[in-house]
C-alpha cells in the first residue's frame, strides 16, 4: 500500500472518532432544543456513511462501533429491551452501510490508481517518443551532413579527373595514339557517369527526406512551360504533343516537374539510333483521379521488366546513357504525392507511361 | 578598366587551375587574385593581415566565391561582405558544385548577385562562367564610362 492510502486510512479513523464525537454533541444539543422524543441515532448515520465513503469499510465499522457505544452509554443508558433491539438494528444497518460505502470507496480507489497508472504510462510514452524523435533527428542530421559532403567534397576529385581528361584530349591530342584517345574518352565518360550517379542519388535521397507540401497544381501550364524551356524537348530534337488540356492535379510543383521531366527525358532518349522522338501526352479524368499518359514510339520495354524499371539502379539497356535512378525517383516522388506510376509497353512497340494523381476539387484554388 | 580585379575564393587546386587557365587562354585582362579560405577572403577584402598592400592586393570589382571552404564558409563570407557599407554593391558570384536549390536560395537571400554551378568538365568554364562574370564586369565598365 502506498503512503497515500495510509494517510487516507488515518484520515478515515480520525473522521470516525471526531465525527462520532461531533454527532454526539449535535445530538445532545438537538435533544435539548426539540426534546428527548428525537430518535437517539439520527445524527450518527451521516458520520458512518461519510467515513465509509471517504476512507473505506474499516473506518465505517469503527464509526459504527463508536456511535453504538456512545448512544448506548450517553443517550439510552440504562438499556431496556427496546433499546437493545434498536441498538442491534442500528448496528446491522450501519455494518451494511459500511460495507456498501467501503465497496464504493474501493472502486473509487481502484479507478484513481488506474488513472494514475495511465498518466504515468502516458508520461513514459511521451519521454520515449521524445527520445526517439531526437535520435531520428540526429540520424537525419548526419544523413544531411553526408549528402552535403557528397555534393561539395566528394565530387571535386571527380571533377578534376574529368577536366584534366578533357584537357589531355584537346591539348595533347597530337601525342596520343588512336587507342589512347579512346581510353581517355572512356575515362571522361565514366567520370561524367559517376558524377551523374552521385547527383541522381542525392536527388533520390532528398526526395525521400524532404517534405512535399501538396497543393493544386496547374499541370497543363507546368508541362507546356517545360516543353518550351527545356533544351532537350525542343521541336528540332523531339516532336512532343499535348492533346487537349491536362486537368489540374493535387501535387507538389517541384515533385511534379521532376516526374514529368524524367518521363519525358526517357521518352526522348530511348529511341532507335537516328530517329527523332515522337511523344504524345494526354490525360483522362474520372473517380476523383487524373491519369496523365506519356506515349512514345521508342524501343519499348519487355513485359517481364515492367516492375523492375521502377527500382533503384536498374538499367535495362546499356546502349543508352543513364544511371538507373530516374524512374525510381518518379516512383518515390509520385508515391509521396498520393499517386501511382505505371507502364504499358512491348519491345519495338513504344512505351506508354502513366501518372495517376488526385484531381483537384472545384473548391480548391491554385496555391503554388 | 583593365585594372578591375577579380577575387576568386576557392580551396580546390584543380578548380583554381582551370579558372586561371580560362582567364589566360581567353586573354582576360582583369587580374585574378586567389585566396584559399574564408578567413583570407575577409582579410583580403578588409585589407588586413597579409593583405595590407593595396598595390599588390587591390580591392576587387567582383568576388567569385565557392561555398564549401575550410574554416569560415562561403555563405559567412558573403554575409560579412554585405555587412560592410563599402561592399553593399560589390558583385558576388557564387561558384559552387552544389546543384541544390537550398544552396542557391540561401546564397541569393544573403545577397549574392548570381549563382553558377561548377560544370563537371571545368574546361567549359568560359561557357558556363564568363557570360555571367562579363555581365558584372561590363556593368562596372559602363558606369565608369558614362560620365
Short mmCIF file of C-alpha atoms in Angstrom, two decimals:
data_model
loop_
_atom_site.label_atom_id
_atom_site.label_comp_id
_atom_site.label_asym_id
_atom_site.label_seq_id
_atom_site.Cartn_x
_atom_site.Cartn_y
_atom_site.Cartn_z
CA UNK A 1 0.00 0.00 0.00
CA UNK A 2 1.24 3.42 -0.81
CA UNK A 3 1.79 6.29 1.63
CA UNK A 4 -1.23 7.94 0.11
CA UNK A 5 -3.54 5.06 1.11
CA UNK A 6 -2.14 5.03 4.69
CA UNK A 7 -2.76 8.74 5.05
CA UNK A 8 -6.27 8.22 3.76
CA UNK A 9 -6.86 5.43 6.35
CA UNK A 10 -5.71 7.60 9.26
CA UNK A 11 -7.88 10.38 7.94
CA UNK A 12 -10.82 7.93 7.94
CA UNK A 13 -10.19 6.79 11.54
CA UNK A 14 -9.83 10.40 12.64
CA UNK A 15 -13.07 11.26 10.89
CA UNK A 16 -14.80 8.30 12.55
CA UNK A 17 -13.64 9.35 16.05
CA UNK A 18 -14.10 13.12 15.72
CA UNK A 19 -17.27 12.72 13.65
CA UNK A 20 -18.82 10.47 16.29
CA UNK A 21 -17.95 13.00 18.99
CA UNK A 22 -19.40 15.82 16.90
CA UNK A 23 -22.54 13.77 16.19
CA UNK A 24 -22.95 13.09 19.91
CA UNK A 25 -22.56 16.79 20.64
CA UNK A 26 -25.11 17.79 17.97
CA UNK A 27 -27.49 15.08 19.11
CA UNK A 28 -27.15 16.33 22.68
CA UNK A 29 -27.84 19.93 21.52
CA UNK A 30 -30.81 18.90 19.39
CA UNK A 31 -32.14 16.88 22.33
CA UNK A 32 -32.10 20.00 24.48
CA UNK A 33 -33.72 22.01 21.67
CA UNK A 34 -36.58 19.74 20.49
CA UNK A 35 -36.90 17.35 23.42
CA UNK A 36 -35.91 13.76 24.04
CA UNK A 37 -38.51 12.36 21.59
CA UNK A 38 -35.83 12.79 18.91
CA UNK A 39 -34.52 9.40 17.75
CA UNK A 40 -31.18 8.77 19.52
CA UNK A 41 -29.21 7.65 16.42
CA UNK A 42 -30.29 10.33 13.95
CA UNK A 43 -27.05 12.36 13.82
CA UNK A 44 -24.73 9.34 13.69
CA UNK A 45 -25.78 7.97 10.32
CA UNK A 46 -24.12 10.69 8.23
CA UNK A 47 -20.82 10.25 10.11
CA UNK A 48 -20.75 6.49 9.49
CA UNK A 49 -21.72 6.80 5.83
CA UNK A 50 -19.18 9.58 5.23
CA UNK A 51 -16.41 7.63 7.00
CA UNK A 52 -17.06 4.55 4.86
CA UNK A 53 -17.28 6.57 1.63
CA UNK A 54 -14.18 8.63 2.30
CA UNK A 55 -11.91 6.05 3.94
CA UNK A 56 -13.33 2.61 3.41
CA UNK A 57 -15.11 -0.15 5.25
CA UNK A 58 -12.92 -0.21 8.40
CA UNK A 59 -13.46 3.49 9.07
CA UNK A 60 -17.21 2.92 8.65
CA UNK A 61 -17.15 -0.04 11.07
CA UNK A 62 -15.13 1.98 13.60
CA UNK A 63 -17.64 4.84 13.36
CA UNK A 64 -20.47 2.32 13.76
CA UNK A 65 -18.90 0.81 16.91
CA UNK A 66 -18.13 4.22 18.43
CA UNK A 67 -21.60 5.52 17.60
CA UNK A 68 -23.33 2.46 19.05
CA UNK A 69 -21.26 2.70 22.25
CA UNK A 70 -21.85 6.45 22.55
CA UNK A 71 -25.61 6.17 22.01
CA UNK A 72 -25.87 3.26 24.41
CA UNK A 73 -23.78 4.94 27.09
CA UNK A 74 -24.93 8.55 26.73
CA UNK A 75 -28.45 8.63 25.33
CA UNK A 76 -30.20 5.35 26.19
CA UNK A 77 -28.43 4.08 29.36
CA UNK A 78 -29.73 2.08 31.18
CA UNK A 79 -30.72 -0.19 28.32
CA UNK A 80 -34.15 -1.72 28.15
CA UNK A 81 -35.27 -4.38 25.68
CA UNK A 82 -36.42 -1.82 23.11
CA UNK A 83 -33.09 -0.04 23.35
CA UNK A 84 -31.22 -3.27 22.77
CA UNK A 85 -33.39 -4.04 19.69
CA UNK A 86 -32.82 -0.51 18.40
CA UNK A 87 -29.11 -0.78 19.01
CA UNK A 88 -28.90 -4.13 17.24
CA UNK A 89 -30.88 -2.74 14.30
CA UNK A 90 -28.61 0.34 14.19
CA UNK A 91 -25.52 -1.83 14.19
CA UNK A 92 -26.88 -4.12 11.45
CA UNK A 93 -27.90 -1.22 9.21
CA UNK A 94 -24.57 0.56 9.63
CA UNK A 95 -22.41 -2.52 9.17
CA UNK A 96 -24.25 -2.90 5.84
CA UNK A 97 -23.75 0.82 5.14
CA UNK A 98 -20.03 0.48 5.94
CA UNK A 99 -19.68 -2.43 3.53
CA UNK A 100 -21.56 -0.62 0.77
CA UNK A 101 -19.66 2.63 1.36
CA UNK A 102 -16.41 0.68 1.59
CA UNK A 103 -17.10 -1.06 -1.71
CA UNK A 104 -17.72 2.31 -3.36
CA UNK A 105 -14.52 3.63 -1.75
CA UNK A 106 -12.53 0.65 -3.03
CA UNK A 107 -13.94 1.10 -6.52
CA UNK A 108 -13.01 4.76 -6.48
CA UNK A 109 -9.51 3.98 -5.20
CA UNK A 110 -9.03 1.47 -7.98
CA UNK A 111 -10.25 3.89 -10.60
CA UNK A 112 -7.89 6.53 -9.26
CA UNK A 113 -4.99 4.09 -9.21
CA UNK A 114 -5.78 3.09 -12.78
CA UNK A 115 -5.90 6.74 -13.83
CA UNK A 116 -2.58 7.39 -12.10
CA UNK A 117 -1.02 4.37 -13.80
CA UNK A 118 -2.38 5.55 -17.12
CA UNK A 119 -0.96 9.02 -16.57
CA UNK A 120 2.40 7.53 -15.62
CA UNK A 121 2.46 5.31 -18.70
CA UNK A 122 1.47 8.31 -20.78
CA UNK A 123 4.37 10.30 -19.36
CA UNK A 124 6.74 7.42 -20.01
CA UNK A 125 5.49 7.12 -23.55
CA UNK A 126 5.94 10.83 -24.12
CA UNK A 127 9.52 10.65 -22.87
CA UNK A 128 10.15 7.68 -25.14
CA UNK A 129 8.66 9.45 -28.16
CA UNK A 130 10.81 12.49 -27.41
CA UNK A 131 13.92 10.32 -27.16
CA UNK A 132 13.16 8.51 -30.40
CA UNK A 133 12.39 11.76 -32.19
CA UNK A 134 15.69 13.23 -31.02
CA UNK A 135 17.50 10.10 -32.23
CA UNK A 136 15.75 10.32 -35.57
CA UNK A 137 16.61 13.98 -35.95
CA UNK A 138 20.22 13.17 -35.20
CA UNK A 139 20.24 10.46 -37.86
CA UNK A 140 18.62 12.78 -40.38
CA UNK A 141 21.15 15.46 -39.50
CA UNK A 142 24.01 13.02 -40.07
CA UNK A 143 22.49 11.93 -43.35
CA UNK A 144 22.14 15.53 -44.44
CA UNK A 145 25.72 16.21 -43.49
CA UNK A 146 26.79 13.19 -45.51
CA UNK A 147 24.78 14.37 -48.51
CA UNK A 148 26.30 17.82 -48.17
CA UNK A 149 29.77 16.28 -48.15
CA UNK A 150 28.92 14.20 -51.20
CA UNK A 151 27.66 17.26 -53.03
CA UNK A 152 30.54 19.55 -52.20
CA UNK A 153 33.63 17.50 -51.39
CA UNK A 154 33.45 14.08 -52.98
CA UNK A 155 32.56 15.37 -56.41
CA UNK A 156 35.59 17.65 -56.51
CA UNK A 157 38.22 14.96 -57.33
CA UNK A 158 35.85 13.55 -59.93
CA UNK A 159 35.53 16.98 -61.49
CA UNK A 160 39.31 17.29 -61.58
CA UNK A 161 39.68 13.88 -63.26
CA UNK A 162 37.04 14.73 -65.82
CA UNK A 163 38.50 18.14 -66.53
CA UNK A 164 42.10 17.00 -66.89
CA UNK A 165 40.97 14.19 -69.17
CA UNK A 166 39.36 16.79 -71.43
CA UNK A 167 42.50 18.86 -71.28
CA UNK A 168 44.58 15.86 -72.38
CA UNK A 169 42.13 15.16 -75.18
CA UNK A 170 42.17 18.71 -76.50
CA UNK A 171 45.70 19.95 -75.77
CA UNK A 172 47.80 16.82 -76.12
CA UNK A 173 45.82 15.08 -78.83
CA UNK A 174 48.91 15.09 -81.08
CA UNK A 175 50.89 12.87 -78.76
CA UNK A 176 48.04 10.37 -78.25
CA UNK A 177 47.53 7.23 -80.28
CA UNK A 178 44.01 6.42 -81.51
CA UNK A 179 43.65 3.85 -78.73
CA UNK A 180 45.00 6.28 -76.17
CA UNK A 181 42.36 8.78 -77.22
CA UNK A 182 39.64 6.09 -76.92
CA UNK A 183 40.84 5.13 -73.45
CA UNK A 184 40.84 8.71 -72.36
CA UNK A 185 37.37 9.27 -73.73
CA UNK A 186 36.26 6.30 -71.64
CA UNK A 187 37.80 7.88 -68.56
CA UNK A 188 35.95 11.13 -69.26
CA UNK A 189 32.64 9.35 -69.94
CA UNK A 190 32.95 7.26 -66.76
CA UNK A 191 33.71 10.33 -64.69
CA UNK A 192 30.62 12.00 -66.14
CA UNK A 193 28.52 8.97 -65.37
CA UNK A 194 29.85 8.75 -61.81
CA UNK A 195 29.04 12.39 -61.27
CA UNK A 196 25.52 11.93 -62.65
CA UNK A 197 25.09 8.91 -60.36
CA UNK A 198 26.05 10.98 -57.34
CA UNK A 199 23.71 13.81 -58.35
CA UNK A 200 20.82 11.42 -59.03
CA UNK A 201 21.40 9.51 -55.78
CA UNK A 202 21.40 12.82 -53.91
CA UNK A 203 18.15 13.83 -55.61
CA UNK A 204 16.65 10.49 -54.67
CA UNK A 205 17.65 10.73 -51.01
CA UNK A 206 16.38 14.31 -50.98
CA UNK A 207 13.04 13.17 -52.41
CA UNK A 208 12.78 10.64 -49.59
CA UNK A 209 13.69 13.06 -46.82
CA UNK A 210 12.17 16.34 -47.86
CA UNK A 211 8.66 17.45 -47.08
CA UNK A 212 6.47 17.64 -50.18
CA UNK A 213 3.67 20.05 -49.36
CA UNK A 214 0.71 19.21 -51.58
CA UNK A 215 -1.46 21.78 -53.33
CA UNK A 216 -3.43 22.21 -56.52
CA UNK A 217 -1.03 22.44 -59.45
CA UNK A 218 -1.87 23.59 -62.98
CA UNK A 219 -0.31 20.55 -64.65
CA UNK A 220 -1.15 21.80 -68.14
CA UNK A 221 0.72 25.09 -67.74
CA UNK A 222 3.58 23.29 -66.00
CA UNK A 223 4.02 20.78 -68.84
CA UNK A 224 3.72 23.37 -71.60
CA UNK A 225 6.23 25.59 -69.80
CA UNK A 226 8.67 22.67 -69.58
CA UNK A 227 8.31 21.87 -73.29
CA UNK A 228 9.13 25.47 -74.10
CA UNK A 229 12.09 25.90 -71.78
CA UNK A 230 13.92 22.53 -71.68
CA UNK A 231 16.61 22.30 -74.37
CA UNK A 232 16.10 18.53 -74.82
CA UNK A 233 12.38 18.96 -75.61
CA UNK A 234 12.74 21.47 -78.43
CA UNK A 235 10.94 20.67 -81.72
CA UNK A 236 14.27 20.29 -83.53
CA UNK A 237 15.17 17.37 -81.26
CA UNK A 238 11.81 15.78 -80.47
CA UNK A 239 8.22 16.06 -81.53
CA UNK A 240 6.18 16.31 -78.34
CA UNK A 241 2.45 16.97 -78.47
CA UNK A 242 -0.03 17.65 -75.69
CA UNK A 243 -3.52 16.60 -76.72
CA UNK A 244 -6.36 18.56 -75.13
CA UNK A 245 -5.87 20.08 -71.72
CA UNK A 246 -4.27 18.34 -68.74
CA UNK A 247 -6.61 18.92 -65.74
CA UNK A 248 -5.17 20.44 -62.57
CA UNK A 249 -3.91 17.86 -60.05
CA UNK A 250 -3.07 17.70 -56.36
CA UNK A 251 0.70 17.51 -56.07
CA UNK A 252 3.89 19.37 -55.40
CA UNK A 253 5.15 21.62 -58.17
CA UNK A 254 8.81 20.67 -57.77
CA UNK A 255 7.91 16.98 -57.42
CA UNK A 256 5.68 17.05 -60.49
CA UNK A 257 8.33 18.86 -62.50
CA UNK A 258 10.78 16.11 -61.57
CA UNK A 259 8.33 13.35 -62.59
CA UNK A 260 7.32 14.98 -65.89
CA UNK A 261 10.91 15.77 -66.75
CA UNK A 262 12.17 12.25 -66.03
CA UNK A 263 9.37 10.58 -68.00
CA UNK A 264 9.81 12.96 -70.94
CA UNK A 265 13.59 12.61 -70.89
CA UNK A 266 13.18 8.82 -71.10
CA UNK A 267 10.63 9.13 -73.91
CA UNK A 268 13.04 11.33 -75.85
CA UNK A 269 16.13 9.25 -75.02
CA UNK A 270 15.03 5.68 -75.71
CA UNK A 271 14.52 5.86 -79.48
CA UNK A 272 16.28 3.75 -82.10
CA UNK A 273 19.53 5.43 -83.23
CA UNK A 274 19.00 8.14 -85.83
CA UNK A 275 15.28 8.50 -85.14
CA UNK A 276 13.60 11.62 -83.82
CA UNK A 277 11.47 11.01 -80.74
CA UNK A 278 7.70 11.28 -81.09
CA UNK A 279 5.83 11.76 -77.84
CA UNK A 280 2.13 12.21 -77.22
CA UNK A 281 0.77 13.43 -73.88
CA UNK A 282 -2.87 13.33 -72.85
CA UNK A 283 -4.98 12.94 -69.72
CA UNK A 284 -8.01 11.00 -68.57
CA UNK A 285 -10.16 12.07 -65.65
CA UNK A 286 -12.59 10.06 -63.54
CA UNK A 287 -13.37 8.97 -59.99
CA UNK A 288 -11.55 11.92 -58.48
CA UNK A 289 -8.29 10.96 -60.24
CA UNK A 290 -6.35 12.29 -63.19
CA UNK A 291 -4.22 9.93 -65.27
CA UNK A 292 -1.59 11.60 -67.42
CA UNK A 293 -0.25 9.45 -70.26
CA UNK A 294 3.15 9.78 -71.93
CA UNK A 295 3.29 7.71 -75.11
CA UNK A 296 6.43 7.32 -77.16
CA UNK A 297 7.38 5.34 -80.26
CA UNK A 298 10.69 4.29 -78.75
CA UNK A 299 12.38 0.95 -78.25
CA UNK A 300 9.84 -0.33 -75.72
CA UNK A 301 10.25 -2.50 -72.62
CA UNK A 302 9.78 -6.30 -72.27
CA UNK A 303 6.78 -7.19 -70.05
CA UNK A 304 8.93 -9.08 -67.53
CA UNK A 305 10.88 -5.93 -66.79
CA UNK A 306 7.94 -3.61 -66.18
CA UNK A 307 8.12 -3.87 -62.39
CA UNK A 308 11.92 -3.78 -62.24
CA UNK A 309 12.34 -0.46 -64.05
CA UNK A 310 10.95 1.48 -61.07
CA UNK A 311 13.63 0.10 -58.75
CA UNK A 312 16.89 1.84 -57.89
CA UNK A 313 19.91 1.38 -60.22
CA UNK A 314 18.02 -0.82 -62.70
CA UNK A 315 19.18 -0.20 -66.23
CA UNK A 316 17.68 -2.39 -68.95
CA UNK A 317 19.53 -1.08 -71.94
CA UNK A 318 23.18 -0.23 -71.52
CA UNK A 319 23.39 1.25 -75.05
CA UNK A 320 21.75 4.39 -73.68
CA UNK A 321 23.32 6.69 -71.10
CA UNK A 322 21.75 6.75 -67.68
CA UNK A 323 22.11 5.92 -64.03
CA UNK A 324 19.04 3.80 -63.38
CA UNK A 325 17.66 6.25 -60.87
CA UNK A 326 15.24 8.32 -62.97
CA UNK A 327 12.20 6.06 -62.77
CA UNK A 328 12.93 5.08 -59.16
CA UNK A 329 12.81 8.77 -58.37
CA UNK A 330 9.50 9.17 -60.23
CA UNK A 331 8.10 6.21 -58.33
CA UNK A 332 9.17 7.62 -54.96
CA UNK A 333 8.03 11.18 -55.63
CA UNK A 334 4.66 10.21 -57.10
CA UNK A 335 4.05 7.92 -54.14
CA UNK A 336 4.66 10.86 -51.81
CA UNK A 337 2.05 12.83 -53.75
CA UNK A 338 -0.53 10.05 -53.14
CA UNK A 339 -0.19 8.92 -56.73
CA UNK A 340 0.95 5.96 -58.78
CA UNK A 341 3.09 5.38 -61.84
CA UNK A 342 2.90 2.53 -64.32
CA UNK A 343 3.74 1.46 -67.82
CA UNK A 344 2.26 -0.41 -70.78
CA UNK A 345 4.87 -1.47 -73.29
CA UNK A 346 6.19 -4.12 -75.66
CA UNK A 347 9.65 -4.24 -77.25
CA UNK A 348 9.59 -2.33 -80.53
CA UNK A 349 6.09 -1.03 -79.86
CA UNK A 350 6.98 2.07 -77.86
CA UNK A 351 6.00 2.71 -74.26
CA UNK A 352 3.05 4.30 -72.56
CA UNK A 353 3.87 5.55 -69.08
CA UNK A 354 1.11 6.89 -66.87
CA UNK A 355 0.97 9.00 -63.73
CA UNK A 356 -2.15 8.62 -61.65
CA UNK A 357 -2.78 11.66 -59.43
CA UNK A 358 -5.54 13.11 -57.30
CA UNK A 359 -7.85 15.50 -59.17
CA UNK A 360 -8.46 18.99 -57.79
CA UNK A 361 -11.90 19.75 -56.34
CA UNK A 362 -13.67 22.74 -57.80
CA UNK A 363 -13.36 24.37 -54.36
CA UNK A 364 -9.59 24.16 -54.10
CA UNK A 365 -7.60 27.02 -55.51
CA UNK A 366 -4.20 27.08 -57.14
CA UNK A 367 -1.82 27.96 -54.34
CA UNK A 368 1.59 27.02 -55.64
CA UNK B 1 39.15 49.35 -67.00
CA UNK B 2 41.76 46.67 -67.39
CA UNK B 3 42.54 47.03 -63.70
CA UNK B 4 39.30 45.66 -62.37
CA UNK B 5 40.44 42.82 -60.21
CA UNK B 6 38.51 39.59 -59.72
CA UNK B 7 38.94 37.88 -56.35
CA UNK B 8 38.45 34.13 -56.50
CA UNK B 9 37.86 32.34 -53.18
CA UNK B 10 38.50 28.63 -53.73
CA UNK B 11 40.25 25.80 -51.89
CA UNK B 12 40.18 23.21 -54.70
CA UNK B 13 43.52 23.32 -56.54
CA UNK B 14 42.10 21.87 -59.75
CA UNK B 15 39.25 24.38 -59.89
CA UNK B 16 41.71 27.25 -59.39
CA UNK B 17 43.89 25.81 -62.14
CA UNK B 18 41.04 25.69 -64.65
CA UNK B 19 39.69 29.15 -63.85
CA UNK B 20 43.20 30.66 -64.08
CA UNK B 21 43.74 28.80 -67.32
CA UNK B 22 40.47 30.10 -68.76
CA UNK B 23 41.48 33.68 -67.85
CA UNK B 24 44.87 33.21 -69.52
CA UNK B 25 43.58 31.45 -72.65
CA UNK B 26 40.89 34.00 -73.36
CA UNK B 27 43.25 36.89 -72.63
CA UNK B 28 41.03 38.26 -69.90
CA UNK B 29 42.87 41.35 -68.84
CA UNK B 30 41.34 41.55 -65.38
CA UNK B 31 43.86 40.47 -62.76
CA UNK B 32 42.74 37.34 -60.94
CA UNK B 33 43.62 37.08 -57.26
CA UNK B 34 43.03 33.78 -55.49
CA UNK B 35 42.61 33.13 -51.78
CA UNK B 36 42.18 29.62 -50.40
CA UNK B 37 39.86 30.06 -47.43
CA UNK B 38 37.17 32.24 -45.90
CA UNK B 39 39.46 33.96 -43.42
CA UNK B 40 41.87 35.05 -46.18
CA UNK B 41 38.90 36.28 -48.22
CA UNK B 42 37.75 38.51 -45.35
CA UNK B 43 41.34 39.68 -44.68
CA UNK B 44 41.87 40.45 -48.35
CA UNK B 45 38.67 42.46 -48.64
CA UNK B 46 39.32 44.30 -45.37
CA UNK B 47 42.93 44.93 -46.38
CA UNK B 48 44.21 43.50 -43.12
CA UNK B 49 46.76 40.85 -42.13
CA UNK B 50 48.88 39.68 -45.08
CA UNK B 51 46.78 41.71 -47.48
CA UNK B 52 47.54 45.23 -46.29
CA UNK B 53 49.30 46.22 -49.52
CA UNK B 54 46.56 47.57 -51.81
CA UNK B 55 49.04 47.80 -54.69
CA UNK B 56 49.52 44.06 -54.66
CA UNK B 57 46.03 43.23 -53.42
CA UNK B 58 43.67 45.82 -54.91
CA UNK B 59 40.02 46.00 -53.86
CA UNK B 60 38.25 43.62 -56.27
CA UNK B 61 35.46 44.64 -58.63
CA UNK B 62 33.97 41.18 -58.40
CA UNK B 63 34.18 38.27 -55.99
CA UNK B 64 33.89 34.71 -57.27
CA UNK B 65 33.06 32.67 -54.20
CA UNK B 66 32.99 28.93 -53.52
CA UNK B 67 30.54 27.80 -50.81
CA UNK B 68 32.37 24.94 -49.11
CA UNK B 69 35.61 26.32 -47.71
CA UNK B 70 37.95 25.35 -44.89
CA UNK B 71 37.06 27.28 -41.73
CA UNK B 72 34.79 30.22 -42.46
CA UNK B 73 32.22 29.07 -45.01
CA UNK B 74 31.39 30.83 -48.26
CA UNK B 75 27.97 31.92 -47.03
CA UNK B 76 29.57 33.50 -43.95
CA UNK B 77 32.00 35.38 -46.16
CA UNK B 78 29.04 36.54 -48.26
CA UNK B 79 27.16 37.69 -45.16
CA UNK B 80 30.26 39.54 -43.94
CA UNK B 81 30.66 41.28 -47.31
CA UNK B 82 27.06 42.51 -47.26
CA UNK B 83 27.53 43.83 -43.72
CA UNK B 84 30.32 46.16 -44.89
CA UNK B 85 28.98 49.52 -46.06
CA UNK B 86 31.66 49.82 -48.78
CA UNK B 87 30.80 46.38 -50.22
CA UNK B 88 27.00 46.68 -50.35
CA UNK B 89 27.06 46.74 -54.15
CA UNK B 90 30.21 44.68 -54.75
CA UNK B 91 29.17 41.96 -57.21
CA UNK B 92 29.49 38.49 -55.68
CA UNK B 93 29.00 35.43 -57.87
CA UNK B 94 28.77 32.06 -56.14
CA UNK B 95 30.65 29.29 -57.96
CA UNK B 96 29.74 26.02 -56.31
CA UNK B 97 29.50 22.32 -57.10
CA UNK B 98 26.12 22.19 -55.40
CA UNK B 99 23.07 21.93 -57.62
CA UNK B 100 20.82 22.06 -54.54
CA UNK B 101 18.04 24.64 -54.56
CA UNK B 102 18.64 25.28 -50.85
CA UNK B 103 22.23 26.41 -51.50
CA UNK B 104 21.15 28.64 -54.37
CA UNK B 105 18.23 30.16 -52.43
CA UNK B 106 20.34 30.77 -49.35
CA UNK B 107 23.05 32.47 -51.43
CA UNK B 108 20.63 34.76 -53.25
CA UNK B 109 18.89 35.57 -49.96
CA UNK B 110 22.19 36.63 -48.45
CA UNK B 111 22.80 38.98 -51.34
CA UNK B 112 24.75 37.02 -53.96
CA UNK B 113 24.32 38.55 -57.43
CA UNK B 114 24.31 35.21 -59.20
CA UNK B 115 24.84 31.51 -58.63
CA UNK B 116 26.76 29.34 -61.08
CA UNK B 117 27.04 25.55 -60.69
CA UNK B 118 30.52 24.26 -61.46
CA UNK B 119 30.47 22.21 -64.67
CA UNK B 120 31.75 18.66 -64.26
CA UNK B 121 34.11 19.47 -67.12
CA UNK B 122 35.95 22.54 -65.91
CA UNK B 123 37.43 23.22 -69.35
CA UNK B 124 33.93 24.57 -70.04
CA UNK B 125 34.43 27.39 -67.54
CA UNK B 126 34.35 30.07 -70.27
CA UNK B 127 30.89 28.99 -71.47
CA UNK B 128 29.49 28.47 -68.01
CA UNK B 129 31.06 31.28 -66.04
CA UNK B 130 32.32 34.06 -68.24
CA UNK B 131 28.97 35.21 -69.60
CA UNK B 132 27.86 35.70 -66.01
CA UNK B 133 31.07 37.41 -64.89
CA UNK B 134 31.01 39.55 -68.02
CA UNK B 135 27.66 40.95 -67.02
CA UNK B 136 29.04 42.41 -63.82
CA UNK B 137 32.44 43.46 -65.11
CA UNK B 138 30.80 45.13 -68.10
CA UNK B 139 28.34 46.88 -65.84
CA UNK B 140 31.26 48.38 -63.95
CA UNK B 141 32.88 49.48 -67.19
CA UNK B 142 29.65 51.07 -68.45
CA UNK B 143 29.27 53.02 -65.21
CA UNK B 144 32.76 54.41 -65.29
CA UNK B 145 32.40 55.39 -68.97
CA UNK B 146 29.02 57.17 -68.68
CA UNK B 147 30.07 60.45 -67.03
#
